[in-house]
Every structure is written in structure tokens, then in C-alpha cells.
XYZ file of C-alpha atoms in Angstrom:
689
model
C 21.518 -30.472 -32.609
C 21.300 -31.172 -36.902
C 24.345 -30.459 -39.235
C 24.521 -27.395 -40.981
C 26.151 -27.227 -44.350
C 29.516 -25.209 -44.821
C 31.439 -23.233 -47.154
C 34.580 -22.815 -46.820
C 34.748 -19.453 -45.172
C 31.072 -19.185 -43.412
C 27.278 -20.813 -43.069
C 25.172 -20.674 -45.812
C 22.444 -18.351 -46.402
C 19.253 -18.505 -44.543
C 17.967 -18.785 -47.811
C 18.829 -18.591 -51.610
C 18.312 -15.366 -52.723
C 18.673 -16.312 -56.382
C 16.838 -19.365 -56.590
C 13.967 -17.147 -54.709
C 14.420 -14.884 -57.569
C 14.084 -16.747 -60.464
C 10.668 -18.423 -59.201
C 9.485 -14.875 -58.822
C 10.574 -14.242 -62.828
C 9.127 -18.024 -63.941
C 5.628 -16.253 -61.868
C 5.894 -13.320 -62.972
C 2.965 -13.598 -64.775
C 1.175 -15.039 -61.691
C 2.069 -11.661 -59.631
C 1.058 -9.214 -62.599
C -2.242 -11.022 -62.511
C -2.395 -10.704 -58.845
C -1.609 -6.853 -58.780
C -4.095 -6.084 -61.426
C -7.084 -8.195 -59.458
C -6.371 -6.236 -56.422
C -6.180 -2.912 -58.000
C -9.526 -3.881 -59.588
C -11.352 -5.262 -56.629
C -10.064 -1.767 -55.517
C -11.611 0.188 -58.145
C -14.755 -1.604 -57.607
C -14.782 -0.753 -54.057
C -14.245 2.863 -54.523
C -17.217 2.837 -57.647
C -19.556 1.224 -54.623
C -18.686 2.664 -52.378
C -20.585 5.519 -50.593
C -17.923 8.458 -49.080
C -17.619 8.727 -44.931
C -17.302 12.512 -44.038
C -15.414 12.937 -40.148
C -16.078 15.738 -38.303
C -14.155 16.743 -35.280
C -15.313 19.582 -32.379
C -12.327 20.109 -29.741
C -13.185 20.673 -25.800
C -10.988 21.950 -23.028
C -11.306 20.887 -19.925
C -10.450 24.043 -18.043
C -9.243 23.003 -13.804
C -9.340 26.694 -13.206
C -12.784 27.506 -10.950
C -13.995 30.441 -12.272
C -15.180 32.267 -8.693
C -17.696 35.109 -9.147
C -18.607 34.624 -5.387
C -16.405 33.467 -2.161
C -19.105 30.663 -1.227
C -18.448 26.725 -1.042
C -20.095 25.444 -4.917
C -22.030 22.292 -4.022
C -20.686 20.533 -7.226
C -16.844 21.277 -7.511
C -15.082 20.977 -10.736
C -13.659 17.711 -12.583
C -9.884 19.315 -11.307
C -6.584 19.179 -13.204
C -6.674 15.349 -11.723
C -5.677 13.587 -15.261
C -7.311 10.397 -14.457
C -10.701 12.857 -13.780
C -10.227 14.827 -17.045
C -9.321 11.006 -18.786
C -12.611 10.099 -17.411
C -14.871 12.431 -19.175
C -14.048 10.388 -22.515
C -15.970 7.678 -21.396
C -18.641 10.247 -19.705
C -19.135 11.771 -23.303
C -19.407 7.588 -24.146
C -21.473 7.005 -22.084
C -24.769 5.778 -23.422
C -27.024 8.043 -21.724
C -25.557 10.948 -22.764
C -25.450 9.392 -27.210
C -29.258 8.178 -26.761
C -30.093 11.979 -26.137
C -28.488 13.142 -28.681
C -29.618 10.082 -30.656
C -33.074 10.779 -29.903
C -32.795 15.109 -30.295
C -31.312 14.445 -33.866
C -34.000 11.825 -34.773
C -31.509 9.082 -36.255
C -33.885 6.084 -35.223
C -36.068 7.785 -38.367
C -32.768 8.521 -40.572
C -32.464 6.130 -43.477
C -28.153 6.335 -43.025
C -28.881 4.459 -40.095
C -32.088 2.629 -39.994
C -31.640 1.296 -43.588
C -30.737 -1.975 -43.291
C -29.105 -2.328 -46.591
C -29.008 -5.718 -48.334
C -29.152 -8.435 -45.714
C -32.931 -6.732 -44.865
C -33.797 -6.918 -48.635
C -33.320 -10.100 -48.746
C -35.024 -11.305 -45.803
C -37.526 -9.268 -46.570
C -37.848 -8.067 -42.917
C -38.824 -3.909 -41.882
C -36.981 -1.846 -40.495
C -34.338 -2.450 -37.470
C -34.606 -2.449 -33.983
C -34.515 0.884 -32.018
C -30.745 -0.448 -30.307
C -29.682 -1.813 -33.210
C -30.026 1.684 -35.337
C -27.904 3.684 -32.053
C -25.390 0.518 -31.852
C -24.341 2.352 -35.513
C -24.771 5.104 -34.314
C -22.916 4.296 -31.712
C -19.703 3.124 -33.735
C -19.553 6.470 -35.444
C -18.908 8.600 -32.532
C -15.233 8.558 -31.582
C -13.905 10.420 -28.322
C -9.851 10.586 -28.268
C -7.877 12.488 -25.490
C -5.019 14.537 -26.925
C -2.430 12.943 -25.305
C -2.191 14.165 -21.553
C -3.693 17.704 -22.359
C -6.447 18.447 -21.277
C -8.361 19.035 -24.950
C -10.743 15.882 -25.659
C -11.361 14.971 -29.347
C -15.193 14.450 -30.343
C -15.490 13.284 -33.671
C -18.618 11.539 -35.473
C -18.690 10.003 -38.959
C -21.449 10.283 -41.813
C -22.249 10.550 -44.859
C -22.945 13.561 -45.508
C -20.638 16.609 -44.149
C -23.590 18.697 -42.774
C -25.095 15.835 -40.832
C -21.545 14.854 -39.566
C -20.683 17.963 -38.077
C -24.041 18.744 -36.569
C -24.013 15.589 -34.019
C -20.574 16.523 -33.449
C -21.807 19.568 -32.293
C -24.537 18.403 -30.897
C -22.971 15.344 -28.864
C -20.092 18.457 -27.371
C -23.678 20.860 -26.555
C -25.251 18.235 -24.813
C -21.978 17.358 -22.704
C -21.411 20.560 -21.704
C -24.921 21.383 -21.315
C -25.505 17.882 -18.737
C -22.129 19.984 -16.800
C -23.768 22.903 -15.327
C -27.364 21.419 -15.113
C -25.669 19.055 -13.144
C -24.330 21.449 -11.192
C -28.169 23.280 -10.666
C -29.473 20.039 -10.231
C -26.811 19.559 -7.367
C -28.021 22.612 -5.745
C -31.388 22.192 -6.134
C -31.494 19.068 -4.729
C -29.121 20.366 -1.729
C -32.073 23.871 -1.362
C -34.766 20.840 -1.255
C -33.076 18.696 1.740
C -31.907 21.586 3.705
C -35.036 23.252 4.144
C -36.232 19.654 5.088
C -33.685 20.070 8.200
C -34.350 23.390 9.162
C -37.807 22.589 10.139
C -36.228 19.847 11.938
C -33.317 21.742 13.287
C -35.332 24.662 14.583
C -37.679 22.386 16.522
C -34.447 20.697 18.125
C -33.016 24.036 19.039
C -36.588 25.035 20.933
C -36.374 21.740 22.489
C -32.785 22.090 23.811
C -34.301 26.286 24.899
C -36.962 24.951 26.769
C -35.025 22.171 28.317
C -32.453 24.430 29.554
C -35.249 26.680 31.327
C -37.334 23.879 32.407
C -33.788 22.396 34.123
C -33.215 26.178 35.772
C -36.938 26.262 37.277
C -37.264 22.867 38.685
C -33.770 23.168 40.404
C -34.674 27.209 41.015
C -31.494 28.314 39.396
C -31.883 32.102 38.969
C -30.189 34.275 37.236
C -26.996 35.987 38.040
C -28.158 39.418 36.220
C -30.849 39.434 38.913
C -29.079 38.900 41.648
C -31.242 35.849 42.983
C -28.690 32.970 42.974
C -27.408 30.503 45.575
C -24.156 32.425 46.152
C -25.192 36.004 46.159
C -27.690 34.441 49.061
C -24.955 33.042 50.909
C -22.570 35.914 50.140
C -25.115 38.360 51.749
C -26.609 35.648 54.288
C -22.673 35.374 55.672
C -22.318 39.172 55.785
C -25.616 39.582 57.795
C -24.023 36.122 60.440
C -20.934 38.799 60.350
C -22.919 41.889 61.995
C -24.889 40.106 63.859
C -22.070 37.948 65.527
C -20.355 41.535 66.237
C -23.800 42.994 67.763
C -23.740 39.695 69.834
C -20.202 39.925 71.428
C -20.861 43.645 71.676
C -23.949 43.116 73.602
C -22.483 40.185 75.667
C -19.972 42.294 76.318
C -21.727 45.351 78.039
C -23.558 42.798 80.061
C -20.653 41.330 81.423
C -19.461 44.876 82.161
C -22.970 45.373 83.823
C -22.455 42.800 85.608
C -19.149 43.406 87.333
C -20.025 46.495 88.209
C -23.038 45.978 90.303
C -25.116 48.614 92.235
C -22.786 50.299 94.163
C -22.175 53.767 93.980
C -18.930 52.867 91.754
C -20.704 50.306 90.064
C -23.827 53.403 89.039
C -20.761 55.432 88.659
C -19.535 53.326 85.342
C -22.624 53.405 84.197
C -22.271 55.454 81.500
C -19.151 53.913 80.520
C -21.474 50.924 79.638
C -24.536 52.254 78.573
C -26.459 56.194 78.340
C -29.416 56.197 80.545
C -31.009 59.493 80.924
C -32.738 58.066 84.437
C -29.033 57.534 86.320
C -27.983 60.637 85.012
C -30.803 62.623 87.013
C -30.622 60.519 89.781
C -27.142 59.955 89.666
C -27.445 64.193 89.649
C -30.411 64.058 92.921
C -28.134 62.078 94.967
C -24.852 63.772 94.198
C -27.072 67.134 95.598
C -28.738 65.265 98.743
C -25.186 64.089 99.428
C -24.087 67.451 99.453
C -26.922 68.981 101.501
C -26.921 66.082 103.853
C -23.117 66.664 104.392
C -23.935 70.140 105.160
C -26.906 69.206 107.498
C -23.701 67.710 109.259
C -21.605 69.848 109.658
C -24.568 71.926 111.131
C -26.554 69.880 112.958
C -26.540 66.699 115.564
C -27.292 63.003 114.197
C -30.841 63.194 115.703
C -32.039 65.850 113.380
C -35.243 65.985 111.582
C -33.239 67.227 108.736
C -30.147 64.834 108.460
C -32.726 62.266 109.125
C -34.825 63.762 105.970
C -31.749 63.622 104.245
C -30.674 60.356 104.794
C -34.205 58.948 103.819
C -34.188 61.111 100.459
C -30.936 59.868 100.303
C -31.345 56.004 100.994
C -34.364 55.931 98.481
C -32.419 57.808 95.608
C -29.840 55.058 95.878
C -32.644 52.554 96.457
C -33.952 53.697 93.123
C -30.928 53.906 91.232
C -29.865 50.543 92.479
C -32.796 49.754 90.747
C -32.689 51.151 87.923
C -29.234 49.692 87.241
C -31.018 45.856 87.516
C -33.272 46.954 84.523
C -30.278 47.888 82.724
C -28.804 45.113 83.526
C -31.907 42.890 82.381
C -32.524 45.216 79.354
C -28.245 43.909 78.336
C -28.723 40.777 79.203
C -32.265 40.977 77.318
C -30.571 42.154 73.891
C -26.834 40.056 73.823
C -29.687 36.873 73.927
C -31.326 38.350 70.990
C -28.153 38.667 69.360
C -27.255 35.306 70.276
C -30.215 33.819 68.778
C -29.610 35.968 65.778
C -25.980 34.493 64.965
C -27.822 30.933 65.751
C -31.099 31.742 63.343
C -28.666 32.917 60.531
C -25.967 30.162 60.947
C -28.428 27.773 60.316
C -29.899 29.402 57.102
C -26.117 29.755 55.899
C -25.741 25.991 56.702
C -28.824 25.121 54.144
C -27.814 27.618 51.532
C -24.608 25.797 51.912
C -26.397 22.650 51.178
C -28.835 23.529 48.628
C -25.797 25.216 46.793
C -23.716 21.889 47.038
C -27.182 20.346 45.293
C -27.055 23.030 42.700
C -23.581 22.768 41.515
C -24.399 18.859 40.474
C -27.676 19.926 39.074
C -25.269 22.709 37.288
C -22.919 20.351 35.794
C -26.468 18.699 34.111
C -27.503 23.010 33.487
C -24.022 23.153 31.393
C -24.359 19.768 29.467
C -27.931 21.200 28.118
C -26.943 24.516 27.154
C -24.013 22.774 25.013
C -26.337 20.782 23.290
C -28.747 23.996 22.830
C -26.211 25.783 21.916
C -24.784 22.908 19.163
C -27.815 22.911 17.855
C -28.365 26.855 17.257
C -24.483 25.995 15.775
C -25.902 23.515 13.702
C -28.870 25.312 12.403
C -27.143 28.630 11.630
C -24.636 26.625 9.731
C -27.597 25.128 7.669
C -29.522 28.521 7.284
C -26.138 29.764 5.863
C -25.216 27.030 3.547
C -28.868 26.972 2.404
C -28.542 30.906 1.502
C -25.450 30.503 -0.380
C -26.639 27.691 -1.995
C -29.499 29.722 -3.244
C -27.975 32.364 -4.376
C -25.537 30.289 -6.325
C -28.087 29.945 -9.099
C -26.869 30.772 -12.450
C -23.801 31.871 -10.923
C -21.690 28.815 -11.684
C -19.839 28.992 -15.341
C -18.806 25.305 -16.971
C -15.467 24.099 -16.897
C -15.947 21.911 -20.551
C -14.889 25.322 -23.231
C -15.357 24.608 -27.412
C -12.084 25.038 -28.322
C -13.229 24.141 -31.682
C -16.206 23.732 -33.302
C -17.026 21.464 -35.394
C -16.950 22.151 -39.632
C -18.278 20.299 -42.838
C -15.844 18.712 -43.735
C -14.409 19.243 -47.711
C -12.541 16.047 -48.052
C -14.288 13.026 -47.149
C -12.063 10.416 -45.259
C -13.149 7.247 -46.257
C -12.486 6.228 -49.079
C -9.011 7.829 -50.185
C -8.445 6.788 -53.540
C -4.259 7.754 -52.333
C -4.056 5.109 -49.993
C -5.989 2.565 -51.024
C -4.634 2.478 -54.348
C -1.029 1.864 -53.596
C -1.845 0.066 -50.462
C -4.401 -2.561 -53.356
C -0.917 -2.646 -55.536
C 1.407 -4.296 -52.085
C -1.169 -6.514 -50.970
C -1.032 -7.729 -54.670
C 2.121 -7.927 -55.285
C 3.126 -9.846 -51.817
C -0.347 -12.352 -52.999
C 1.205 -12.347 -56.049
C 4.926 -12.987 -55.182
C 3.618 -15.781 -52.710
C 1.561 -17.565 -55.299
C 4.290 -17.106 -57.503
C 7.308 -18.755 -55.177
C 4.612 -21.190 -53.786
C 3.291 -23.093 -56.792
C 6.474 -23.161 -58.794
C 8.157 -27.069 -59.203
C 11.183 -27.107 -56.628
C 14.660 -26.610 -57.959
C 16.930 -29.627 -58.625
C 19.865 -30.039 -56.059
C 22.365 -33.113 -56.429
C 24.476 -31.725 -53.774
C 21.992 -32.809 -51.021
C 19.906 -35.406 -52.384
C 20.430 -38.691 -50.781
C 23.462 -40.760 -52.935
C 22.882 -43.783 -54.907
C 23.969 -47.713 -53.604
C 27.364 -47.571 -55.136
C 28.684 -50.739 -56.674
C 31.793 -52.564 -55.274
C 33.730 -50.522 -57.068
C 32.825 -47.563 -56.070
C 32.679 -48.146 -52.265
C 36.511 -49.449 -52.898
C 37.088 -45.605 -54.035
C 35.386 -43.856 -51.339
C 36.909 -46.004 -49.257
C 40.027 -44.171 -50.870
C 38.998 -41.360 -50.649
C 37.821 -41.081 -46.874
C 40.933 -42.533 -45.628
C 42.381 -39.130 -46.309
C 40.867 -36.370 -43.044
C 39.087 -32.889 -44.392
C 41.361 -29.990 -43.935
C 39.935 -27.427 -42.653
C 42.650 -24.947 -43.717
C 46.166 -22.834 -42.466
C 45.569 -20.076 -39.852
C 48.740 -17.442 -38.448
C 48.119 -16.912 -35.077
C 49.991 -14.129 -32.977
C 52.945 -14.228 -31.119
C 56.572 -14.773 -31.299
C 57.603 -18.113 -33.150
C 59.685 -19.310 -30.709
C 57.935 -17.607 -27.750
C 56.268 -20.578 -25.595
C 52.237 -21.661 -25.343
C 50.701 -20.003 -22.532
C 52.532 -16.743 -23.890
C 51.423 -17.688 -27.433
C 48.054 -17.935 -26.335
C 48.128 -15.108 -24.201
C 48.897 -12.709 -27.587
C 46.112 -15.086 -29.132
C 43.751 -13.702 -26.591
C 44.659 -9.984 -26.631
C 44.042 -9.899 -30.084
C 40.761 -11.190 -29.455
C 40.005 -7.862 -27.588
C 42.649 -5.459 -29.017
C 41.369 -2.977 -31.850
C 42.135 -4.137 -35.082
C 41.507 -8.008 -34.033
C 38.184 -7.701 -35.872
C 39.759 -10.053 -38.747
C 41.279 -12.201 -36.880
C 37.798 -12.703 -35.162
C 35.869 -13.256 -38.382
C 38.521 -15.772 -39.411
C 38.110 -17.902 -36.146
C 34.114 -17.731 -35.943
C 34.536 -18.699 -39.319
C 36.130 -21.890 -38.305
C 33.968 -22.755 -35.326
C 31.102 -23.033 -38.393
C 33.164 -25.119 -39.689
C 33.231 -27.393 -36.720
C 29.718 -26.902 -36.157
C 28.473 -28.333 -39.490
C 30.569 -31.383 -38.354
C 28.874 -32.295 -36.146
C 25.996 -34.274 -35.497
C 22.766 -33.024 -33.560
C 22.093 -34.915 -29.780
C 21.717 -33.338 -26.448
C 25.062 -31.353 -24.635
C 27.258 -31.523 -24.181
C 29.952 -31.649 -27.388
C 32.895 -33.512 -27.105
C 36.127 -32.179 -29.204
C 39.286 -33.725 -29.299
C 42.012 -31.394 -30.434
C 45.731 -33.487 -30.651
C 48.315 -32.864 -32.897
C 50.224 -35.168 -35.057
C 53.721 -34.749 -33.798
C 54.190 -31.123 -31.762
C 51.955 -30.671 -28.555
C 52.397 -26.631 -28.611
C 50.564 -26.178 -31.720
C 47.760 -28.431 -30.111
C 47.398 -26.266 -27.716
C 47.038 -22.788 -29.486
C 44.473 -24.634 -31.630
C 42.489 -25.816 -28.764
C 42.738 -21.965 -27.096
C 41.546 -20.509 -30.563
C 38.599 -22.461 -30.637
C 37.898 -22.555 -27.040
C 38.038 -18.626 -27.144
C 36.012 -18.843 -30.629
C 33.546 -20.718 -28.928
C 33.383 -18.430 -26.315
C 32.667 -15.356 -28.380
C 29.570 -17.330 -30.159
C 28.460 -17.650 -26.638
C 28.753 -21.448 -25.907
C 29.950 -22.774 -22.565
C 33.346 -24.723 -22.841
C 35.166 -26.910 -20.624
C 38.709 -27.998 -21.311
C 40.059 -31.427 -20.636
C 43.635 -31.087 -20.295
C 45.576 -35.289 -20.461
C 48.863 -35.743 -18.965
C 50.368 -39.154 -18.173
C 51.600 -37.891 -15.135
C 50.562 -34.742 -13.888
C 51.426 -32.853 -11.230
C 50.895 -33.434 -7.305
C 47.073 -31.685 -6.555
C 46.213 -31.099 -10.347
C 43.866 -34.325 -10.600
C 42.033 -33.684 -7.355
C 41.946 -29.171 -7.975
C 38.357 -29.632 -10.058
C 37.624 -27.491 -12.626
C 39.878 -23.501 -12.528
C 40.010 -20.986 -15.139
C 43.098 -21.181 -17.083
C 45.491 -18.007 -16.661
C 46.492 -17.788 -20.687
C 43.252 -18.578 -21.977
C 40.630 -17.941 -19.742
C 38.509 -20.703 -20.161
C 37.436 -23.526 -17.800
C 39.890 -26.109 -17.196
C 40.198 -29.651 -15.510
C 43.262 -31.906 -15.483
C 42.615 -36.058 -16.141
C 45.719 -38.540 -16.098
C 45.889 -41.209 -18.799
C 45.164 -44.770 -17.892
C 45.101 -47.813 -20.641
C 42.115 -49.454 -18.702
C 40.075 -45.874 -18.543
C 37.559 -47.375 -21.225
C 36.567 -44.055 -23.640
C 36.125 -40.899 -21.655
C 33.222 -39.753 -20.397
C 32.716 -36.794 -18.393
C 31.182 -36.629 -14.895
C 28.034 -36.430 -14.574
C 27.671 -33.183 -12.062
C 29.918 -31.263 -14.796
C 28.066 -32.557 -18.011
C 25.093 -29.992 -17.880
C 26.984 -26.957 -17.230
C 28.518 -26.723 -20.100
C 28.006 -26.737 -23.932
C 31.420 -27.981 -24.919
C 34.203 -30.105 -23.770
C 37.389 -29.526 -25.559
C 40.130 -32.441 -25.101
C 43.556 -31.701 -25.347
C 44.773 -35.106 -25.807
C 48.617 -36.271 -26.762
C 50.244 -36.178 -29.711
C 48.900 -38.935 -32.533
C 52.833 -40.016 -33.020
C 53.437 -40.503 -29.531
C 52.428 -44.038 -27.494
C 50.440 -42.458 -24.819
C 47.593 -41.600 -27.171
C 44.913 -43.524 -27.214
C 42.629 -43.866 -29.757
C 39.592 -45.846 -27.806
C 39.842 -43.013 -24.998
C 38.274 -41.009 -27.862
C 35.891 -43.357 -29.093
C 32.889 -41.407 -28.374
C 34.146 -37.998 -29.351
C 32.167 -36.845 -31.710
C 34.790 -34.778 -34.129
C 39.360 -35.231 -33.696
C 41.337 -31.968 -34.910
C 44.609 -33.019 -35.603
C 47.192 -29.976 -35.794
C 50.607 -29.947 -38.130
C 53.199 -27.713 -38.084
C 54.008 -25.246 -40.434
C 56.901 -27.540 -41.652
C 55.121 -30.403 -41.085
C 54.268 -32.779 -44.259
C 50.976 -33.487 -44.911
C 51.288 -36.824 -47.117
C 53.093 -38.543 -44.007
C 50.577 -37.132 -41.689
C 48.285 -38.904 -43.177
C 49.700 -41.618 -43.853
C 50.528 -42.058 -39.269
C 46.558 -41.067 -39.778
C 45.562 -44.879 -41.313
C 47.957 -46.461 -38.869
C 46.573 -45.018 -35.300
C 43.079 -44.394 -36.647
C 40.341 -47.083 -38.224
C 37.659 -45.869 -41.001
C 35.339 -44.027 -38.484
C 38.238 -42.177 -36.350
C 39.091 -41.130 -39.898
C 35.591 -40.386 -40.916
C 35.523 -38.303 -37.878
C 38.276 -36.303 -38.183
C 39.924 -33.285 -39.471
C 43.063 -31.339 -39.716
C 44.610 -27.943 -39.738
C 47.907 -25.967 -40.034
C 48.784 -24.091 -37.148
C 51.515 -21.082 -37.750
C 53.280 -18.151 -36.299
C 51.998 -15.199 -38.133
C 54.727 -13.269 -39.706
C 56.313 -9.991 -38.711
C 55.136 -8.182 -41.782
C 51.034 -9.236 -41.264
C 51.194 -8.474 -37.569
C 47.633 -6.598 -37.712
C 46.000 -9.176 -39.882
C 45.229 -12.617 -40.097
C 46.871 -14.800 -42.824
C 43.774 -16.095 -44.756
C 42.907 -19.693 -45.312
C 45.115 -20.991 -47.991
C 43.456 -24.549 -49.409
C 39.715 -25.693 -49.505
C 37.876 -28.399 -47.058
C 38.870 -31.405 -48.968
């Protein structure tokens, strides 16, 4: 840290205002000449520069989408997204849009843009290339979004007010036309693609329907409405089988009854219950009549009477006929039973075959459903495409542009450049700055005898200088808060409260001034800087001065470490490490004074953490004070009590310190604050010698 020049109470200013003003006054003609030259150049520029007019048109990007129908548009609007609105600025500034305006307005043949200027005249070259002219035109276009609104301002600069307004409006109209054209183009493109797709979709639907029909025919899957499905046939056969089984069971019952009845008279009597037969009925009636006649004849005639023989012969013949009829009926019932059994067997075989076909048809039905689903999906897609094609066809001419012109560019009345009211004051200010700079730089340097290197003194001068340096510099007198008879810790706490409480600004400023004066006496080197703070005779004043300087350095943003030296430290203090002093609030360590330790050097692990190290040494008058211990300190501060004699203190310093120690020493007086000045700090008395 370089040593700083200091006055009695503060650092010197960064620059001497008086010296600078003196230089400016001496160079006032240069300043006035620069101002005049700047104004002359500005007037010349105003005379030769063509005026430029700026016309601005305003667009509103309306995020609301006006719908004339409920159809969904092919190309939706820009939307309310802020990024989408901001991107429209780049759309308007795009090369394609500006190139269209460039060609429509014939800018390539406009002398304002196509003229090569002085450079083309000197080089004897022809007209400019189209790309160069377009870049000139492009630089005249300015598109900006008005804050975070939906308003976009399109500006154009030209040498003619009417041309500026016309081209600005042309850019806006081209943008709006492009938006509408994009939507119509999107509709046309979609319609064309849909038309190409519809034919393919119709072919897919036809193919899918044909596949379903072929599959039904191939697997004999009939329409359920026609009643010819396998399930209906199975149901019909099941009904027929049930009926056939019932008829077979009935025929079997009758056959069994007829077999059980036999051909006896009793069996013949049971025949009508089994089956109805007119022949049996006539034979039974004839048999009964002949039996009655035989019984009457036996009652009248003898057994050998011809009538009885005749009747018996006729009765036997009738019985034989009845037996033959009974056997015939039994055979008929058996035949019916066998026929019914064959019918049941045939129906069961058919039903089994149909059930087998039904199982195969179930697997075919799965494939049929898949084919139907495919056909239905193809038909659904075709319907959607046809509907969308019809919607997009009807949307032509119904879509409105979301960009609305809210401000048409009008020919400006006043040019935007050059503006004399702006150019002339700015030129005068620039000339003033240039003139002041030239006056300060070109002025000869002021003489500074107090800062010049001193000449080599002669022997008498060196003797006088040694006598002067034998007296340490005095930093003045400081009245510190706290009661005069109180201990050092209590007075340090009172001083710390004065730093922090309201009304202590004067005390804080005086302390910071003292800190600046101390820093000004230091020679720059890597941190930390070591300061010895000791008393001439009274130790409490040294502690008070050390606390005041440490708190002042801490208020100035420096890291401060306090080292207290003690001849007989209390047990545990030497190994306690760094602790915060309860009175001053500063980091503190305790070190013992040993005669053979050599110059004090701070531990390496602590040196990098602090900017200043304050050594609170023993009083100068005590025998524990060892000048060799403090040989490497940057500055030694010795405090005097208010009642101590400064001359006696100076003599004691010359006895205990060498010449270089006295050169690195300063003194200051520490006094107690008087009661009537409890709210203020006593000002410094005396100036530094």
C-alpha cells in the first residue's frame, strides 16, 4: 500500500479543483476555439446533409380468432403467446417480404438508393448491384414491438416524406396480404392433398367390403336376417330332434304294450287302448256275437249238434283272424318304432355335424369381425376426410386476417434528421469537452515543491534534520467517552456504544480521520500491517487507543487482530487461540513477553486472515518494554495521558528507541470526555508536526 499524503483531518482530494480550474482558465482560448470549431462543423453538416423523414404505421396483432363458422381452420391464428407476437417482428423484417416490396416499388431504379454517391463518381463505376441497393433499402426499415403489447410499429426512412409513408404502408399491406395468402394457400394445399387421398381411401373401403363379402361366402356365413345361419339351423334341428325322440319314445311304448298284450282275448281287449283299428273292432264285435250265439245254442242243443259245431268253427276262425290282426298291428308298431329311432339317429348325426361346423364358424367369425372392423375404420377415415375436404372448401374467403392496421403511415411534416435543436447543443458540448481536455493536457505541470525529491543536504543540514526527526509526530488529542475514574473495559464499552448509537457521528468521523492519518504513514507491502500501540507511562490509555483504532479500522472494512502482550499471562490464555474481546468486540490473542524471542512475527496460519495487527505492548517506561521485540512493526503509536508532559515523553522515547524507531513513531493524547461535551468529541488540538 502506497503511503498517502494527508492533511490534519482527512485524506487529500483525488484531484485539485483549483489547479484544474487554473489550467482551464489559462487554456480558455483553446476551449473557445474547440467549441467554435464544433459548431462550425455542425452547421456545415446541417448545410450539406439532406433531411431524412420517418413515417410509421402501426399494426395490431389481435389474438382473438374471428369465426364465421364452427369449422376448424386449417391454419390457426398467431395466438396470444408473447413469443409468437414478438416473432412477427422478424417476419416483417424477413428478406422475402422486404424483397417483394423492393420489387413492387421499383426501389432498384430509385436514385435515392441506386446512386453510388461520391465513391462511384471517383471510381467511374456504373450502377450498384441489386444486393447492395437492397441492403440500403433494408437498413431504412425499422420494425419494433411496443413494449409487451400486441402493437407492432413499422417505420421507414426516406428523403421524401411521401415516399416514406408509401413504403411503410406497402410493407404493412404486404404483411397482411401474406397472412391472408398463407391461410388461403394452406386451404388449397389441404384440399389438393385431401382430394388425392379420397380416391385411395375409397379404394380401401371397397377392398375391405369385398374382403368381408368373400369371406362370408367362402365360409358360408349367411345373413342373420335371412334365418339361414348355423345357429338357426342348429336350433331347428334341436327342435326336430326333440320331437323325433318324443315320437320314438311313444312308438316304443306302444310296441312294448302290444308285445306285452299278446294275441289272447284279454290282449285283444287291450288293443283299443294301444292303437285304434276298425278291423279289430269288427272282429271283436263278430266274435262277441258268435260267442253269444254259441252260448245260446249250447243251452239248447247238445255239444255234437251241427249248429254248435258251426258256431264253434266260426268262433275259432274269428279268433284266428283277430290273432292275425293283432300280430299285424304289433309288426306295424315295431316298424313305426324303428322308423322313429332311425329318424332320431339321423337328426343326431346332422346336429353333431352342424355343431362341428359351428365351432369352425366361431374361428371364422373372429376373422370376420377383424375384417369388418378394418372396413369400418376405412369407412370412418373416409367419412372424416370427406367432411374435412368439404369444410376446407367452404372456408375459402371466410378467414379474416388477425393483423389490423390501427395507424396508417402519413407523410411526416418535420424531418427526423438532422435536427438543429439537438445537433448544435451536442456539438457545443463535445467541443467544450475536447477543449477542456486539450487545455488540461497541454498546460505545463504545476510546481509542487513539497512533493519534489529533496536535494542532498550538507553536514549542517543533516545535523538539523537529525534534531528535527528526534521529535516524534503528534496526532493530536482525543477525548474518549466514559467516566474518568472507570476501568479500561468500561470505557471501551462506552466508546463502542458511541460508535453504534445515534449522535455519535462526530466521534466516528474523527476516529476515521485518525485512521486515515495512520494509514498515510505506512509503506505499501503485502498484508498484514503491524502497528504497535503502547503507552509512555499509563497502560489504560494504550488499551483505549488500541480499541479506538481497531474499531475504526473495522468500520472501514478491514480485518483487525489485537495481540495483547503480558509478562505473566493467566493459565490457559496462551493456548486459547483467537477469541472475541467482550469489551471491544475485536478478535484477540494473548502472547507472553520473552527476552530471547527476537522480533515479533505473526503465525503463518493467522497472517493471511487479517489486514492489520495491533500489538498492545507494555508501557515505554517499564522494563518489560523491549524495542527489539517490535523492530519489524510498521508504525509505533505511544499514548500520553492528559496530565503527562510531552517534553519528558520525548526524552524517554529518545532514550529507549533508536533514530529509525523514532522515525516510525507517533504520539497522541488520550483524555476523558468532559461532562458538558457528552454528546460530542473534543476536536483535535494541535496539528501534526
